[in-house]
Amino acid sequence: MPLCNQRLLLEFPAGLIDPGETPVEAAKRELKEETGLNTEKVLFTIPGGYSSAGMTDEKVAIVGLLVSGNFYEMQGKEEIHPIRTNVNRLYAMVADGDSCSSRMQCLITGIHLARSAEFCKLCE
């Protein structure tokens, strides 16, 4: 979790894809660099979608990974503090004023909807 406006910023490991690298390879590399965790299995890949259509041509690919290992504190110019948390703590952190990236907002929204009985009825 880096700092943003002197508050914690909740986000996923992320970074640019190096030339010749696939999104999966980049995700594994960034995970290792930013957290110290190892990839055990690739669970899913969602190809690049535009992060802000009309404003930038940046595309974001999402890669779900099953991970193992222990966190280490980032050594370098980025201030990153990896955490392992559960959904309830994540909700509480956001409610307490910690900022989150738009990707984290999507995850929190998805989990909230998946837990919502009313939303589940709409999916039937």
mmCIF file of C-alpha atoms in Angstrom:
data_model
loop_
_atom_site.group_PDB
_atom_site.id
_atom_site.type_symbol
_atom_site.label_atom_id
_atom_site.label_comp_id
_atom_site.label_asym_id
_atom_site.label_seq_id
_atom_site.Cartn_x
_atom_site.Cartn_y
_atom_site.Cartn_z
ATOM 1 C CA MET A 1 0.000 0.000 0.000
ATOM 2 C CA PRO A 2 1.668 3.220 -1.084
ATOM 3 C CA LEU A 3 0.784 6.585 0.366
ATOM 4 C CA CYS A 4 -1.473 8.952 -1.567
ATOM 5 C CA ASN A 5 -2.174 12.411 -0.125
ATOM 6 C CA GLN A 6 -0.725 11.201 3.185
ATOM 7 C CA ARG A 7 -3.278 8.355 3.368
ATOM 8 C CA LEU A 8 -2.852 4.714 2.535
ATOM 9 C CA LEU A 9 -3.764 3.792 -1.032
ATOM 10 C CA LEU A 10 -5.147 0.296 -1.409
ATOM 11 C CA GLU A 11 -4.213 -1.207 -4.749
ATOM 12 C CA PHE A 12 -3.052 -4.355 -6.480
ATOM 13 C CA PRO A 13 0.510 -4.954 -7.633
ATOM 14 C CA ALA A 14 0.754 -3.292 -11.030
ATOM 15 C CA GLY A 15 3.187 -2.006 -13.583
ATOM 16 C CA LEU A 16 4.070 -1.636 -17.213
ATOM 17 C CA ILE A 17 4.506 -4.569 -19.557
ATOM 18 C CA ASP A 18 8.097 -4.764 -20.761
ATOM 19 C CA PRO A 19 8.812 -5.219 -24.498
ATOM 20 C CA GLY A 20 8.278 -8.860 -25.476
ATOM 21 C CA GLU A 21 6.522 -9.637 -22.185
ATOM 22 C CA THR A 22 2.964 -10.977 -21.918
ATOM 23 C CA PRO A 23 0.462 -9.571 -19.406
ATOM 24 C CA VAL A 24 0.782 -12.804 -17.387
ATOM 25 C CA GLU A 25 4.579 -12.554 -17.296
ATOM 26 C CA ALA A 26 4.337 -8.901 -16.257
ATOM 27 C CA ALA A 27 1.825 -9.739 -13.512
ATOM 28 C CA LYS A 28 4.069 -12.450 -12.087
ATOM 29 C CA ARG A 29 7.108 -10.147 -12.208
ATOM 30 C CA GLU A 30 5.308 -7.209 -10.589
ATOM 31 C CA LEU A 31 3.856 -9.457 -7.883
ATOM 32 C CA LYS A 32 7.337 -10.714 -6.997
ATOM 33 C CA GLU A 33 8.945 -7.253 -7.169
ATOM 34 C CA GLU A 34 6.291 -5.489 -5.097
ATOM 35 C CA THR A 35 5.397 -8.159 -2.547
ATOM 36 C CA GLY A 36 7.945 -10.977 -2.593
ATOM 37 C CA LEU A 37 5.154 -13.497 -3.235
ATOM 38 C CA ASN A 38 5.474 -16.364 -5.717
ATOM 39 C CA THR A 39 2.937 -17.371 -8.358
ATOM 40 C CA GLU A 40 1.640 -20.921 -7.959
ATOM 41 C CA LYS A 41 -1.039 -20.840 -10.648
ATOM 42 C CA VAL A 42 -2.658 -18.442 -13.109
ATOM 43 C CA LEU A 43 -6.399 -18.484 -12.341
ATOM 44 C CA PHE A 44 -7.665 -16.172 -15.083
ATOM 45 C CA THR A 45 -6.671 -13.398 -17.448
ATOM 46 C CA ILE A 46 -8.901 -10.563 -18.624
ATOM 47 C CA PRO A 47 -7.361 -8.917 -21.712
ATOM 48 C CA GLY A 48 -6.599 -5.217 -21.740
ATOM 49 C CA GLY A 49 -9.459 -2.794 -21.374
ATOM 50 C CA TYR A 50 -9.121 0.976 -21.530
ATOM 51 C CA SER A 51 -8.550 2.589 -18.144
ATOM 52 C CA SER A 52 -10.003 5.953 -19.162
ATOM 53 C CA ALA A 53 -11.479 5.875 -22.658
ATOM 54 C CA GLY A 54 -11.276 9.223 -24.383
ATOM 55 C CA MET A 55 -8.571 10.468 -22.013
ATOM 56 C CA THR A 56 -5.751 8.017 -22.638
ATOM 57 C CA ASP A 57 -4.923 4.969 -24.723
ATOM 58 C CA GLU A 58 -3.698 3.113 -21.619
ATOM 59 C CA LYS A 59 -5.039 -0.429 -21.416
ATOM 60 C CA VAL A 60 -5.234 -2.534 -18.270
ATOM 61 C CA ALA A 61 -5.086 -6.328 -18.259
ATOM 62 C CA ILE A 62 -6.209 -8.156 -15.129
ATOM 63 C CA VAL A 63 -4.508 -11.391 -14.131
ATOM 64 C CA GLY A 64 -5.768 -13.487 -11.211
ATOM 65 C CA LEU A 65 -3.019 -15.469 -9.515
ATOM 66 C CA LEU A 66 -2.872 -18.089 -6.786
ATOM 67 C CA VAL A 67 0.135 -17.064 -4.699
ATOM 68 C CA SER A 68 2.384 -18.410 -1.963
ATOM 69 C CA GLY A 69 5.230 -17.196 0.185
ATOM 70 C CA ASN A 70 5.804 -14.372 2.603
ATOM 71 C CA PHE A 71 5.740 -10.628 2.091
ATOM 72 C CA TYR A 72 8.885 -8.599 2.275
ATOM 73 C CA GLU A 73 9.199 -4.863 2.684
ATOM 74 C CA MET A 74 9.941 -3.110 -0.579
ATOM 75 C CA GLN A 75 13.479 -1.814 -0.889
ATOM 76 C CA GLY A 76 13.746 1.032 -3.361
ATOM 77 C CA LYS A 77 12.172 4.278 -4.387
ATOM 78 C CA GLU A 78 8.543 3.129 -4.189
ATOM 79 C CA GLU A 79 6.906 3.166 -0.772
ATOM 80 C CA ILE A 80 4.918 -0.055 -0.825
ATOM 81 C CA HIS A 81 3.692 -1.976 2.210
ATOM 82 C CA PRO A 82 2.045 -5.271 1.211
ATOM 83 C CA ILE A 83 -0.760 -6.564 3.406
ATOM 84 C CA ARG A 84 -2.856 -9.706 3.511
ATOM 85 C CA THR A 85 -6.434 -8.941 4.419
ATOM 86 C CA ASN A 86 -9.971 -10.235 4.247
ATOM 87 C CA VAL A 87 -13.053 -8.646 2.731
ATOM 88 C CA ASN A 88 -14.457 -7.308 6.005
ATOM 89 C CA ARG A 89 -11.178 -5.594 6.896
ATOM 90 C CA LEU A 90 -10.945 -4.205 3.372
ATOM 91 C CA TYR A 91 -14.430 -2.671 3.708
ATOM 92 C CA ALA A 92 -13.456 -1.205 7.093
ATOM 93 C CA MET A 93 -10.236 0.309 5.752
ATOM 94 C CA VAL A 94 -12.110 2.063 2.945
ATOM 95 C CA ALA A 95 -14.848 3.205 5.372
ATOM 96 C CA ASP A 96 -12.126 4.628 7.655
ATOM 97 C CA GLY A 97 -10.900 6.860 4.858
ATOM 98 C CA ASP A 98 -8.117 4.903 3.191
ATOM 99 C CA SER A 99 -8.181 5.583 -0.530
ATOM 100 C CA CYS A 100 -8.287 2.824 -3.094
ATOM 101 C CA SER A 101 -7.468 2.551 -6.765
ATOM 102 C CA SER A 102 -10.263 2.291 -9.316
ATOM 103 C CA ARG A 103 -9.376 -1.392 -9.796
ATOM 104 C CA MET A 104 -9.795 -1.971 -6.055
ATOM 105 C CA GLN A 105 -13.132 -0.110 -6.181
ATOM 106 C CA CYS A 106 -14.280 -2.552 -8.879
ATOM 107 C CA LEU A 107 -13.264 -5.526 -6.719
ATOM 108 C CA ILE A 108 -15.050 -4.148 -3.665
ATOM 109 C CA THR A 109 -18.161 -3.427 -5.752
ATOM 110 C CA GLY A 110 -18.081 -6.922 -7.274
ATOM 111 C CA ILE A 111 -17.782 -8.573 -3.862
ATOM 112 C CA HIS A 112 -20.578 -6.403 -2.488
ATOM 113 C CA LEU A 113 -22.858 -7.312 -5.394
ATOM 114 C CA ALA A 114 -21.972 -11.010 -5.157
ATOM 115 C CA ARG A 115 -22.984 -10.948 -1.478
ATOM 116 C CA SER A 116 -26.218 -9.069 -2.177
ATOM 117 C CA ALA A 117 -29.281 -11.299 -2.224
ATOM 118 C CA GLU A 118 -31.213 -8.734 -4.287
ATOM 119 C CA PHE A 119 -28.503 -8.602 -6.960
ATOM 120 C CA CYS A 120 -28.297 -12.407 -7.049
ATOM 121 C CA LYS A 121 -32.038 -12.562 -7.793
ATOM 122 C CA LEU A 122 -31.458 -10.312 -10.820
ATOM 123 C CA CYS A 123 -28.921 -12.820 -12.157
ATOM 124 C CA GLU A 124 -31.380 -15.738 -12.168
#
